[in-house]
Short mmCIF file of C-alpha atoms and ligand atoms in Angstrom, two decimals:
data_model
loop_
_atom_site.label_atom_id
_atom_site.label_comp_id
_atom_site.label_asym_id
_atom_site.label_seq_id
_atom_site.Cartn_x
_atom_site.Cartn_y
_atom_site.Cartn_z
CA MET A 119 34.12 3.81 2.53
CA PRO A 120 31.63 4.26 5.37
CA ALA A 121 32.90 5.90 8.57
CA LEU A 122 32.46 3.99 11.82
CA THR A 123 30.01 6.55 13.14
CA GLU A 124 27.91 6.14 10.02
CA LEU A 125 27.80 2.37 10.60
CA GLN A 126 26.80 2.91 14.21
CA GLN A 127 24.07 5.33 13.21
CA ASN A 128 22.78 2.82 10.66
CA ALA A 129 22.71 0.11 13.31
CA VAL A 130 20.91 2.24 15.86
CA GLY A 131 18.29 3.21 13.30
CA GLU A 132 17.72 -0.40 12.25
CA LEU A 133 17.70 -1.71 15.82
CA LEU A 134 15.13 0.91 16.82
CA ARG A 135 13.02 -0.26 13.90
CA VAL A 136 13.13 -3.94 14.87
CA ALA A 137 13.23 -3.33 18.63
CA PRO A 138 9.50 -3.75 19.25
CA VAL A 139 9.84 -7.38 18.16
CA ALA A 140 13.47 -8.12 19.09
CA VAL A 141 13.29 -6.66 22.61
CA GLU A 142 10.03 -8.47 23.35
CA LEU A 143 11.59 -11.74 22.22
CA GLY A 144 14.73 -11.07 24.27
CA GLN A 145 12.60 -10.48 27.37
CA ARG A 146 10.81 -13.81 26.91
CA PHE A 147 14.16 -15.63 26.55
CA ALA A 148 15.61 -13.82 29.59
CA ALA A 149 12.52 -14.70 31.65
CA ALA A 150 13.08 -18.37 30.72
CA GLY A 151 16.74 -18.07 31.71
CA HIS A 152 18.28 -18.15 28.21
CA ALA A 153 20.57 -15.74 26.39
CA LEU A 154 19.43 -14.34 23.03
CA HIS A 155 21.49 -12.42 20.46
CA LEU A 156 20.72 -10.93 17.10
CA VAL A 157 23.53 -12.41 15.02
CA GLY A 158 25.34 -12.92 11.72
CA GLY A 159 23.95 -11.42 8.53
CA SER A 160 21.31 -9.52 10.52
CA VAL A 161 23.92 -7.57 12.51
CA ARG A 162 26.01 -6.99 9.39
CA ASP A 163 22.99 -5.70 7.49
CA ALA A 164 21.86 -3.53 10.42
CA LEU A 165 25.28 -1.85 10.38
CA LEU A 166 25.00 -1.36 6.64
CA GLY A 167 21.52 0.09 7.07
CA ARG A 168 19.97 -2.63 4.91
CA LEU A 169 18.40 -5.00 7.39
CA GLY A 170 15.18 -6.30 5.91
CA GLU A 171 12.39 -8.28 7.50
CA ASP A 172 14.53 -11.39 8.16
CA LEU A 173 15.98 -11.58 11.64
CA ASP A 174 18.51 -14.23 12.72
CA PHE A 175 19.04 -14.95 16.39
CA THR A 176 21.28 -17.32 18.29
CA THR A 177 20.64 -18.74 21.75
CA GLY A 178 21.92 -21.25 24.28
CA ALA A 179 18.43 -22.75 24.52
CA ARG A 180 17.87 -26.09 22.78
CA PRO A 181 15.30 -26.12 19.94
CA GLU A 182 12.57 -27.71 22.11
CA GLN A 183 13.12 -24.97 24.68
CA VAL A 184 12.95 -22.34 21.97
CA GLN A 185 9.61 -23.74 20.87
CA VAL A 186 8.29 -23.39 24.42
CA VAL A 187 9.43 -19.75 24.64
CA LEU A 188 7.73 -18.97 21.33
CA GLU A 189 4.39 -20.44 22.38
CA GLY A 190 1.72 -17.76 22.67
CA TRP A 191 4.01 -15.13 21.10
CA ALA A 192 4.76 -16.18 17.54
CA GLU A 193 1.93 -15.85 15.02
CA ALA A 194 3.30 -18.97 13.34
CA THR A 195 6.31 -21.25 13.78
CA TRP A 196 8.00 -23.83 11.58
CA ASP A 197 10.46 -26.57 12.31
CA THR A 198 11.86 -27.47 8.89
CA GLY A 199 15.39 -26.63 10.10
CA ILE A 200 15.09 -28.21 13.51
CA ALA A 201 17.56 -30.99 12.70
CA PHE A 202 20.15 -28.22 12.32
CA GLY A 203 19.01 -26.46 15.48
CA THR A 204 16.86 -23.80 13.83
CA VAL A 205 13.31 -22.88 14.77
CA GLY A 206 11.45 -20.41 12.54
CA ALA A 207 8.76 -17.99 13.63
CA GLN A 208 6.70 -15.12 12.36
CA ARG A 209 5.69 -12.02 14.27
CA ARG A 210 4.43 -8.64 13.02
CA GLY A 211 5.75 -9.07 9.51
CA PHE A 212 9.22 -10.30 10.59
CA ARG A 213 10.55 -13.72 9.63
CA ILE A 214 12.56 -14.89 12.58
CA GLU A 215 15.05 -17.75 12.78
CA ILE A 216 16.45 -18.80 16.12
CA THR A 217 19.39 -21.18 16.01
CA THR A 218 20.93 -22.91 18.99
CA TYR A 219 24.69 -22.26 19.45
CA ARG A 220 26.63 -24.55 17.21
CA ALA A 221 30.00 -26.12 17.77
CA GLU A 222 30.03 -28.84 15.18
CA ALA A 223 32.84 -31.07 14.23
CA TYR A 224 33.14 -31.44 10.47
CA ASP A 225 33.39 -34.64 8.58
CA ARG A 226 35.92 -33.49 5.99
CA SER A 227 34.71 -35.80 3.25
CA SER A 228 31.30 -34.20 3.07
CA ARG A 229 29.99 -30.78 3.81
CA ASN A 230 27.35 -31.97 6.20
CA PRO A 231 28.38 -30.94 9.66
CA VAL A 232 27.72 -33.41 12.39
CA VAL A 233 25.42 -31.11 14.31
CA SER A 234 26.43 -30.66 17.89
CA TYR A 235 25.30 -27.84 20.09
CA GLY A 236 27.72 -25.49 21.79
CA ASP A 237 27.55 -23.84 25.13
CA SER A 238 28.85 -20.40 24.34
CA LEU A 239 28.25 -17.52 22.02
CA SER A 240 31.97 -17.25 21.38
CA ASP A 241 32.20 -20.82 20.05
CA ASP A 242 29.23 -20.09 17.85
CA LEU A 243 30.79 -16.93 16.43
CA ALA A 244 34.12 -18.69 15.87
CA ARG A 245 32.52 -21.11 13.40
CA ARG A 246 30.98 -18.42 11.24
CA ASP A 247 32.31 -17.73 7.78
CA PHE A 248 33.59 -14.13 7.87
CA ALA A 249 34.35 -11.60 10.57
CA VAL A 250 31.63 -9.29 9.21
CA ASN A 251 29.18 -12.18 9.72
CA ALA A 252 30.45 -13.00 13.21
CA MET A 253 29.02 -10.15 15.25
CA ALA A 254 26.15 -10.28 17.73
CA VAL A 255 23.93 -7.92 19.71
CA ALA A 256 22.59 -9.01 23.12
CA LEU A 257 18.87 -8.74 23.82
CA PRO A 258 16.72 -7.43 25.37
CA ASP A 259 19.09 -4.73 26.60
CA TRP A 260 20.76 -3.88 23.28
CA LYS A 261 21.77 -0.43 24.53
CA ALA A 262 23.92 -1.82 27.36
CA PRO A 263 27.63 -0.95 26.93
CA ASP A 264 28.65 -4.60 26.42
CA ALA A 265 25.69 -5.64 24.28
CA PHE A 266 27.64 -5.46 21.01
CA VAL A 267 29.86 -8.53 20.60
CA ASP A 268 32.53 -8.38 17.90
CA PRO A 269 35.45 -10.70 18.71
CA TYR A 270 37.02 -10.71 15.22
CA GLY A 271 36.93 -7.05 14.26
CA GLY A 272 33.90 -7.34 12.02
CA MET A 273 33.06 -3.68 12.50
CA ASP A 274 36.52 -2.57 11.36
CA ASP A 275 36.20 -4.90 8.38
CA LEU A 276 32.85 -3.38 7.45
CA ALA A 277 34.34 0.10 7.65
CA ALA A 278 37.34 -0.99 5.57
CA GLU A 279 35.08 -3.01 3.23
CA ARG A 280 37.01 -6.24 3.50
CA LEU A 281 36.29 -9.92 4.02
CA ARG A 282 38.37 -12.23 6.16
CA THR A 283 37.76 -15.40 8.09
CA PRO A 284 37.67 -15.41 11.91
CA GLY A 285 40.42 -18.02 12.06
CA ARG A 286 42.93 -19.30 9.49
CA PRO A 287 41.21 -19.37 6.09
CA GLU A 288 42.64 -22.85 5.34
CA ASP A 289 40.96 -24.24 8.45
CA SER A 290 37.70 -22.50 7.73
CA PHE A 291 37.55 -23.65 4.10
CA GLY A 292 38.68 -27.11 5.10
CA ASP A 293 35.69 -27.28 7.46
CA ASP A 294 33.29 -26.05 4.81
CA PRO A 295 34.45 -25.38 1.23
CA LEU A 296 31.16 -23.66 0.40
CA ARG A 297 32.56 -20.67 2.27
CA MET A 298 34.94 -20.04 -0.65
CA LEU A 299 31.94 -19.41 -2.89
CA ARG A 300 30.32 -17.33 -0.19
CA ALA A 301 33.43 -15.11 -0.25
CA ALA A 302 32.94 -14.47 -3.96
CA ARG A 303 29.21 -13.97 -3.42
CA PHE A 304 29.78 -11.35 -0.71
CA ALA A 305 32.44 -9.68 -2.86
CA SER A 306 29.67 -9.20 -5.42
CA GLN A 307 26.86 -8.30 -3.01
CA LEU A 308 28.84 -5.97 -0.77
CA GLY A 309 31.60 -4.82 -3.11
CA PHE A 310 34.18 -5.77 -0.44
CA ALA A 311 37.77 -6.82 -1.09
CA VAL A 312 38.74 -10.32 -0.04
CA LEU A 313 41.99 -10.31 1.93
CA PRO A 314 45.00 -11.67 -0.01
CA GLU A 315 45.57 -14.61 2.38
CA VAL A 316 41.91 -15.58 1.99
CA VAL A 317 42.23 -15.41 -1.80
CA ALA A 318 45.38 -17.52 -1.58
CA ALA A 319 43.54 -20.16 0.46
CA MET A 320 40.70 -20.16 -2.07
CA ALA A 321 43.18 -20.75 -4.88
CA ALA A 322 44.98 -23.49 -2.97
CA MET A 323 41.79 -25.26 -1.93
CA ALA A 324 39.56 -24.78 -4.98
CA ASP A 325 39.43 -28.54 -5.60
CA ARG A 326 37.71 -29.07 -2.27
CA LEU A 327 34.56 -27.64 -3.81
CA GLU A 328 33.98 -31.12 -5.19
CA ILE A 329 32.25 -32.20 -1.98
CA VAL A 330 29.70 -29.38 -2.17
CA SER A 331 26.28 -30.21 -3.59
CA VAL A 332 25.34 -28.72 -6.94
CA GLU A 333 22.26 -27.02 -5.43
CA ARG A 334 24.37 -25.07 -2.95
CA ILE A 335 26.83 -24.10 -5.67
CA ALA A 336 24.08 -22.88 -8.00
CA ASP A 337 22.44 -20.98 -5.15
CA GLU A 338 25.64 -19.07 -4.40
CA LEU A 339 26.29 -18.49 -8.11
CA ALA A 340 22.81 -17.00 -8.55
CA LYS A 341 23.27 -14.74 -5.51
CA LEU A 342 26.68 -13.69 -6.82
CA LEU A 343 25.24 -12.87 -10.25
CA LEU A 344 22.38 -10.89 -8.75
CA GLY A 345 24.73 -8.83 -6.59
CA ALA A 346 25.69 -5.23 -7.24
CA HIS A 347 29.25 -6.09 -8.34
CA PRO A 348 29.13 -9.42 -10.19
CA ARG A 349 32.33 -8.67 -12.11
CA ALA A 350 34.30 -8.65 -8.85
CA GLY A 351 32.76 -11.96 -7.76
CA LEU A 352 33.28 -13.62 -11.14
CA GLU A 353 36.88 -12.44 -11.48
CA LEU A 354 37.57 -13.87 -8.05
CA LEU A 355 36.10 -17.22 -9.11
CA VAL A 356 38.17 -17.26 -12.28
CA ASP A 357 41.41 -16.01 -10.70
CA THR A 358 41.27 -18.57 -7.88
CA GLY A 359 40.36 -21.48 -10.14
CA LEU A 360 37.02 -21.96 -8.37
CA ALA A 361 35.25 -21.18 -11.64
CA ALA A 362 36.60 -24.43 -13.07
CA HIS A 363 34.27 -26.25 -10.64
CA VAL A 364 31.31 -23.91 -10.99
CA LEU A 365 31.23 -22.62 -14.55
CA PRO A 366 34.25 -23.94 -16.51
CA GLU A 367 32.99 -22.25 -19.68
CA LEU A 368 33.87 -18.87 -18.19
CA PRO A 369 37.65 -19.27 -17.72
CA ALA A 370 37.70 -21.00 -21.12
CA LEU A 371 36.81 -17.65 -22.69
CA ARG A 372 40.30 -16.38 -21.99
CA LEU A 373 41.50 -17.15 -25.49
CA GLU A 374 44.97 -16.07 -26.35
CA ILE A 375 44.75 -13.01 -28.51
CA ASP A 376 46.25 -13.74 -31.91
CA GLU A 377 49.27 -11.80 -33.05
CA HIS A 378 47.23 -9.50 -35.29
CA HIS A 379 44.79 -8.66 -32.50
CA GLN A 380 42.03 -9.62 -34.86
CA HIS A 381 39.56 -10.31 -32.11
CA LYS A 382 39.02 -9.03 -28.64
CA ASP A 383 39.56 -11.14 -25.60
CA VAL A 384 36.22 -12.90 -25.28
CA TYR A 385 36.43 -13.13 -21.49
CA ASP A 386 36.90 -9.41 -21.05
CA HIS A 387 34.23 -8.72 -23.67
CA THR A 388 31.81 -10.99 -21.76
CA LEU A 389 32.32 -9.13 -18.48
CA GLN A 390 31.77 -5.85 -20.29
CA VAL A 391 28.57 -7.14 -21.87
CA LEU A 392 27.37 -8.22 -18.44
CA GLU A 393 27.97 -4.76 -17.01
CA ARG A 394 26.34 -3.07 -19.98
CA ALA A 395 23.29 -5.36 -19.70
CA ILE A 396 22.99 -4.58 -15.98
CA ALA A 397 22.97 -0.88 -16.81
CA LEU A 398 19.91 -1.50 -19.02
CA GLU A 399 17.88 -3.32 -16.34
CA GLN A 400 14.69 -1.57 -15.38
CA ASP A 401 13.02 -3.59 -12.62
CA GLY A 402 15.96 -4.65 -10.48
CA PRO A 403 18.45 -7.49 -10.99
CA ASP A 404 17.39 -9.90 -13.76
CA LEU A 405 18.93 -13.36 -13.45
CA VAL A 406 17.99 -14.48 -16.98
CA LEU A 407 19.47 -11.37 -18.60
CA ARG A 408 22.65 -11.64 -16.54
CA LEU A 409 23.09 -15.34 -17.29
CA ALA A 410 22.50 -14.70 -20.98
CA ALA A 411 25.08 -11.91 -21.00
CA LEU A 412 27.55 -14.17 -19.23
CA LEU A 413 26.98 -17.16 -21.50
CA HIS A 414 26.17 -15.63 -24.88
CA ASP A 415 29.65 -16.25 -26.34
CA ILE A 416 30.57 -19.54 -24.63
CA GLY A 417 30.46 -21.27 -28.01
CA LYS A 418 33.40 -19.23 -29.25
CA PRO A 419 36.36 -21.29 -28.00
CA ARG A 420 34.96 -24.42 -29.63
CA THR A 421 34.14 -22.80 -32.96
CA ARG A 422 37.28 -20.74 -33.40
CA ARG A 423 38.97 -21.26 -36.75
CA LYS A 424 41.95 -19.53 -38.29
CA GLU A 425 40.91 -18.40 -41.73
CA PRO A 426 43.30 -19.13 -44.62
CA GLN A 427 43.31 -15.45 -45.63
CA GLY A 428 44.17 -14.52 -42.05
CA GLY A 429 41.83 -13.58 -39.23
CA VAL A 430 39.68 -15.77 -37.04
CA SER A 431 36.08 -16.86 -37.29
CA PHE A 432 33.56 -18.34 -34.88
CA HIS A 433 30.96 -19.78 -37.25
CA HIS A 434 27.76 -20.92 -35.57
CA HIS A 435 29.07 -20.11 -32.12
CA GLU A 436 25.56 -19.00 -31.15
CA VAL A 437 24.15 -22.46 -31.93
CA VAL A 438 26.99 -24.31 -30.22
CA GLY A 439 26.84 -21.81 -27.35
CA ALA A 440 23.09 -22.25 -26.90
CA SER A 441 23.45 -25.99 -26.43
CA MET A 442 26.42 -25.51 -24.09
CA ALA A 443 24.39 -23.02 -22.05
CA ARG A 444 21.46 -25.42 -21.86
CA ARG A 445 23.69 -28.25 -20.70
CA ARG A 446 25.48 -26.20 -18.05
CA LEU A 447 22.34 -24.59 -16.60
CA LYS A 448 20.58 -27.95 -16.51
CA ALA A 449 23.54 -29.48 -14.70
CA LEU A 450 23.33 -26.65 -12.18
CA ARG A 451 19.59 -27.44 -11.82
CA PHE A 452 18.38 -23.97 -12.67
CA PRO A 453 14.60 -23.84 -13.15
CA LYS A 454 13.38 -25.01 -16.57
CA ASP A 455 12.09 -21.60 -17.63
CA VAL A 456 15.45 -19.99 -16.82
CA VAL A 457 17.32 -22.64 -18.84
CA ALA A 458 14.97 -22.22 -21.81
CA ALA A 459 15.14 -18.42 -21.79
CA VAL A 460 18.95 -18.22 -21.55
CA THR A 461 19.34 -20.87 -24.25
CA LEU A 462 17.03 -18.96 -26.58
CA LEU A 463 18.75 -15.63 -25.97
CA THR A 464 22.16 -17.18 -26.63
CA GLU A 465 20.91 -18.66 -29.86
CA LEU A 466 19.36 -15.40 -31.06
CA HIS A 467 22.01 -12.93 -29.92
CA LEU A 468 23.74 -12.85 -33.28
CA ARG A 469 20.83 -12.64 -35.67
CA PHE A 470 20.73 -8.86 -35.61
CA HIS A 471 24.15 -8.78 -37.20
CA GLY A 472 22.56 -9.53 -40.53
CA TYR A 473 20.51 -6.39 -40.15
CA GLY A 474 21.40 -3.19 -41.94
CA VAL A 475 23.24 -4.07 -45.06
CA ALA A 476 23.45 -7.36 -46.89
CA GLY A 477 26.64 -9.18 -45.96
CA GLY A 478 26.37 -8.66 -42.23
CA LYS A 479 29.50 -6.69 -41.44
CA GLY A 480 27.89 -3.46 -42.53
CA ALA A 481 25.12 -3.62 -39.96
CA GLY A 482 24.32 -0.16 -38.81
CA GLN A 483 23.31 1.92 -41.76
CA PRO A 484 19.67 2.74 -41.11
CA GLY A 485 17.55 3.15 -44.17
CA THR A 486 19.47 0.46 -46.04
CA SER A 487 17.91 -2.41 -44.17
CA ALA A 488 18.25 -5.74 -45.86
CA TRP A 489 15.72 -7.36 -43.56
CA THR A 490 12.34 -7.97 -45.07
CA ASP A 491 9.19 -7.52 -43.01
CA SER A 492 9.08 -11.28 -42.87
CA ALA A 493 12.54 -11.40 -41.24
CA VAL A 494 11.45 -8.81 -38.68
CA ARG A 495 8.30 -10.85 -37.91
CA ARG A 496 10.40 -13.95 -37.43
CA TYR A 497 12.76 -12.13 -35.09
CA VAL A 498 9.81 -11.10 -32.94
CA THR A 499 8.05 -14.46 -32.93
CA ASP A 500 11.25 -16.42 -32.36
CA ALA A 501 12.15 -14.24 -29.39
CA GLY A 502 8.60 -14.49 -27.99
CA ASP A 503 8.50 -13.46 -24.34
CA GLU A 504 12.27 -12.84 -24.38
CA LEU A 505 12.14 -10.02 -26.93
CA ASP A 506 12.70 -7.29 -24.38
CA ARG A 507 15.74 -9.08 -22.95
CA LEU A 508 17.02 -9.81 -26.46
CA HIS A 509 16.98 -6.06 -27.20
CA LYS A 510 19.04 -5.46 -24.06
CA LEU A 511 21.46 -8.31 -24.75
CA VAL A 512 22.12 -7.30 -28.35
CA ARG A 513 22.61 -3.65 -27.45
CA SER A 514 25.02 -4.68 -24.68
CA ASP A 515 26.94 -6.94 -27.03
CA CYS A 516 28.41 -3.96 -28.83
CA THR A 517 31.63 -3.27 -26.93
CA THR A 518 33.68 -1.87 -29.79
CA ARG A 519 35.91 1.07 -28.94
CA ASN A 520 35.33 2.46 -32.40
CA ARG A 521 32.85 5.22 -31.63
CA ARG A 522 31.52 5.52 -35.15
CA ARG A 523 30.87 1.83 -35.41
CA ALA A 524 29.22 1.76 -31.97
CA ALA A 525 26.97 4.68 -32.88
CA ALA A 526 26.08 3.04 -36.19
CA LEU A 527 25.17 -0.25 -34.49
CA ALA A 528 23.04 1.53 -31.91
CA ALA A 529 21.28 3.48 -34.68
CA ALA A 530 20.65 0.25 -36.62
CA TYR A 531 19.12 -1.33 -33.54
CA ASP A 532 16.97 1.77 -32.97
CA ASP A 533 15.83 1.33 -36.54
CA LEU A 534 14.97 -2.33 -35.98
CA GLU A 535 13.02 -1.53 -32.82
CA ALA A 536 11.13 1.20 -34.64
CA ARG A 537 10.21 -1.22 -37.40
CA ILE A 538 9.06 -3.79 -34.87
CA ALA A 539 6.87 -1.16 -33.25
CA ARG A 540 5.37 -0.11 -36.57
CA LEU A 541 4.74 -3.67 -37.73
CA SER A 542 3.28 -4.68 -34.37
CA GLU A 543 0.89 -1.81 -34.49
CA GLN A 544 -0.24 -2.85 -37.94
CA GLU A 545 -0.44 -6.54 -37.22
CA GLU A 546 -0.40 -7.23 -33.51
CA LEU A 547 2.83 -9.07 -34.15
CA GLY A 548 3.12 -10.45 -30.66
CA ARG A 549 0.28 -12.87 -31.38
CA ILE A 550 0.81 -14.12 -34.87
CA ARG A 551 -1.94 -16.54 -35.73
CA PRO A 552 -2.96 -17.85 -39.11
CA ASP A 553 -5.73 -16.04 -40.88
CA LEU A 554 -8.10 -19.01 -40.50
CA THR A 555 -8.97 -20.79 -37.28
CA GLY A 556 -8.95 -24.55 -36.73
CA ASP A 557 -12.76 -24.54 -37.11
CA ASP A 558 -12.51 -22.67 -40.42
CA ILE A 559 -9.99 -25.23 -41.68
CA MET A 560 -12.18 -28.19 -40.73
CA ALA A 561 -15.23 -26.62 -42.37
CA LEU A 562 -13.40 -25.66 -45.57
CA LEU A 563 -11.64 -29.01 -45.98
CA GLY A 564 -14.54 -31.07 -44.63
CA VAL A 565 -12.28 -32.92 -42.20
CA ALA A 566 -12.69 -33.95 -38.56
CA PRO A 567 -10.15 -32.96 -35.88
CA GLY A 568 -6.86 -34.74 -36.58
CA PRO A 569 -3.33 -34.33 -37.88
CA VAL A 570 -4.43 -32.75 -41.18
CA VAL A 571 -5.86 -29.77 -39.31
CA GLY A 572 -2.56 -29.26 -37.47
CA ARG A 573 -0.56 -29.41 -40.71
CA ALA A 574 -2.90 -26.98 -42.45
CA TYR A 575 -2.71 -24.64 -39.46
CA THR A 576 1.09 -24.66 -39.52
CA HIS A 577 1.11 -24.00 -43.25
CA LEU A 578 -1.22 -21.00 -42.87
CA ARG A 579 0.84 -19.67 -39.98
CA GLU A 580 3.95 -19.82 -42.17
CA LEU A 581 2.13 -17.88 -44.90
CA ARG A 582 1.02 -15.34 -42.34
CA MET A 583 4.59 -14.99 -41.15
CA GLU A 584 5.95 -14.63 -44.67
CA HIS A 585 3.39 -12.23 -46.10
CA GLY A 586 1.62 -10.62 -43.17
CA PRO A 587 -2.17 -10.80 -42.79
CA LEU A 588 -4.13 -12.11 -45.81
CA PRO A 589 -7.69 -11.14 -46.70
CA ARG A 590 -10.21 -13.92 -46.03
CA ASP A 591 -10.71 -14.98 -49.69
CA GLN A 592 -6.96 -15.21 -50.33
CA ALA A 593 -6.42 -17.23 -47.15
CA GLU A 594 -9.17 -19.66 -48.21
CA ALA A 595 -7.68 -19.93 -51.69
CA ALA A 596 -4.25 -20.60 -50.19
CA LEU A 597 -5.70 -23.35 -48.02
CA ARG A 598 -7.40 -25.02 -50.99
CA ALA A 599 -4.20 -24.84 -53.05
CA TRP A 600 -2.28 -26.45 -50.20
CA ALA A 601 -4.91 -29.21 -49.85
CA GLN A 602 -4.64 -29.95 -53.54
CA GLU A 603 -0.86 -30.14 -53.36
CA GLN A 604 -1.23 -32.58 -50.49
CA GLY A 605 -3.60 -34.70 -52.57
CA LEU A 606 -6.47 -34.17 -50.16
CA PRO A 607 -10.03 -34.52 -51.52
CA LEU A 608 -11.92 -31.22 -51.34
CA PRO A 609 -15.61 -31.14 -50.48
P1 ATP X 763 21.84 -13.83 3.00
O1 ATP X 763 20.76 -14.17 3.95
O2 ATP X 763 21.72 -12.54 2.30
O3 ATP X 763 22.10 -14.96 2.04
P2 ATP X 763 23.56 -14.17 5.27
O4 ATP X 763 24.92 -13.69 5.65
O5 ATP X 763 22.45 -13.87 6.20
O6 ATP X 763 23.22 -13.65 3.81
P3 ATP X 763 22.83 -16.90 5.55
O7 ATP X 763 23.12 -18.04 4.64
O8 ATP X 763 21.44 -16.47 5.78
O9 ATP X 763 23.72 -15.70 5.03
O10 ATP X 763 23.51 -17.25 6.94
C1 ATP X 763 23.31 -16.49 8.12
C2 ATP X 763 24.60 -16.44 8.90
O11 ATP X 763 25.02 -17.76 9.22
C3 ATP X 763 25.77 -15.83 8.16
O12 ATP X 763 25.78 -14.42 8.28
C4 ATP X 763 26.95 -16.48 8.84
O13 ATP X 763 27.20 -15.88 10.09
C5 ATP X 763 26.44 -17.88 9.11
N1 ATP X 763 26.72 -18.82 8.02
C6 ATP X 763 25.92 -19.15 6.98
N2 ATP X 763 26.48 -20.07 6.19
C7 ATP X 763 27.67 -20.35 6.74
C8 ATP X 763 28.72 -21.26 6.41
N3 ATP X 763 28.67 -22.03 5.32
N4 ATP X 763 29.80 -21.29 7.23
C9 ATP X 763 29.86 -20.51 8.32
N5 ATP X 763 28.92 -19.67 8.69
C10 ATP X 763 27.82 -19.57 7.93
MG1 MG X 764 20.35 -14.62 6.00
#
């Protein structure tokens, strides 16, 4: 928990860093007779020592007046948010957004506020989502004793690492239900606790999320997942019932554990896999990997069967799960490449379990591999660009508490990766192509470009996959044999 003095030191450091731009801007506003404050997330992040290059300001000036003040100072401006009172500008590497005080009345049947401008900073701060986001610093004289404005105890909340709304949470969430998701998102990003009365309001009002657009929901979900503590954010969504409106497949993983404890709780397993996958990330938060970890077992509830000899099975849950993942991510309008990658990873996450010893269950005895080279090649080509993530997902998927079994599975996966490396070196596995080119095929069969060439190419690629590279004469012989089988005349 950071001490207050540490927060203050953070803020001073960050304000000194941005002062050359912020003070200059404050002077221009003051000269034009308008107040200007650094506000919201920017003040919060300055106190946390993680203010980036995005600076948010609030002012009493109307957008057209803001544009006048910026003239001759900003290197560029944009007005895409002007209908909501925001003017954007760029100056010395900072992205600046200046928003006129807001005091909107909400139409409670849709999230779109009826934009109306306010006259005071305090009204503006009162309509912000959380106390930690409702602080402001006056400019240009940010060192003045009264420059720091914190009407709702945001600083104390930062020090205590907690989230609460400036007013009654029911009123705040009634005005804008998206704020409930923002609470879970900040719980993940900041690792803060959400106050019990705020959690209670989220649970009571979860249904109100229905008026929020799917784009905004997906945006918050992605930010939550990319945060430092996604488990906290996800558990909050599930515990409050918000998840039912965002990602219903997640709460559905809480299967009742059968009396013999034959299988682990899939929900808890999923959260563990997510955390294990995050620990394997190398270049910062990876949305595709995190989504795949979260969704890899969503086919389990639908495929669960009680076996006559006792026990439970989830046959083909990876196939069912892959199509469920595709449907959900599409509905949330995630980009096509994200949907495709997560779907593929879900579908492939189980294949490794046939590795090791025939029969599957015995995976993990290196040296007794039942996978042929052809199976290894297929694993690599099927995973394509996602191979690296597939390695991470499969390794994370092992959450058994049985140490010997865990060590055996890890060793088996090491063995598989070593074989992939060896085979790739021999064959450049990443780019499996048939041994003959399209031109070779046309010349050898005496055909013009057309469907026959495509079919022959596919056939040769299959052979290549099955047997590895073939010498030229054998590849030609294989092509002729295929042509004969197909009843094609040979030249
Ligand atoms: P980030 O930029 O990392 O997403 P942020 O806190 O800056 O986090 P923004 O969406 O950029 O979030 O919003 C800037 C500020 O505007 C917030 O800090 C908060 O004060 C206010 N705000 C944003 N969205 C809402 C909302 N739905 N309800 C109330 N206040 C909001
Ligand atoms: Mg922001």
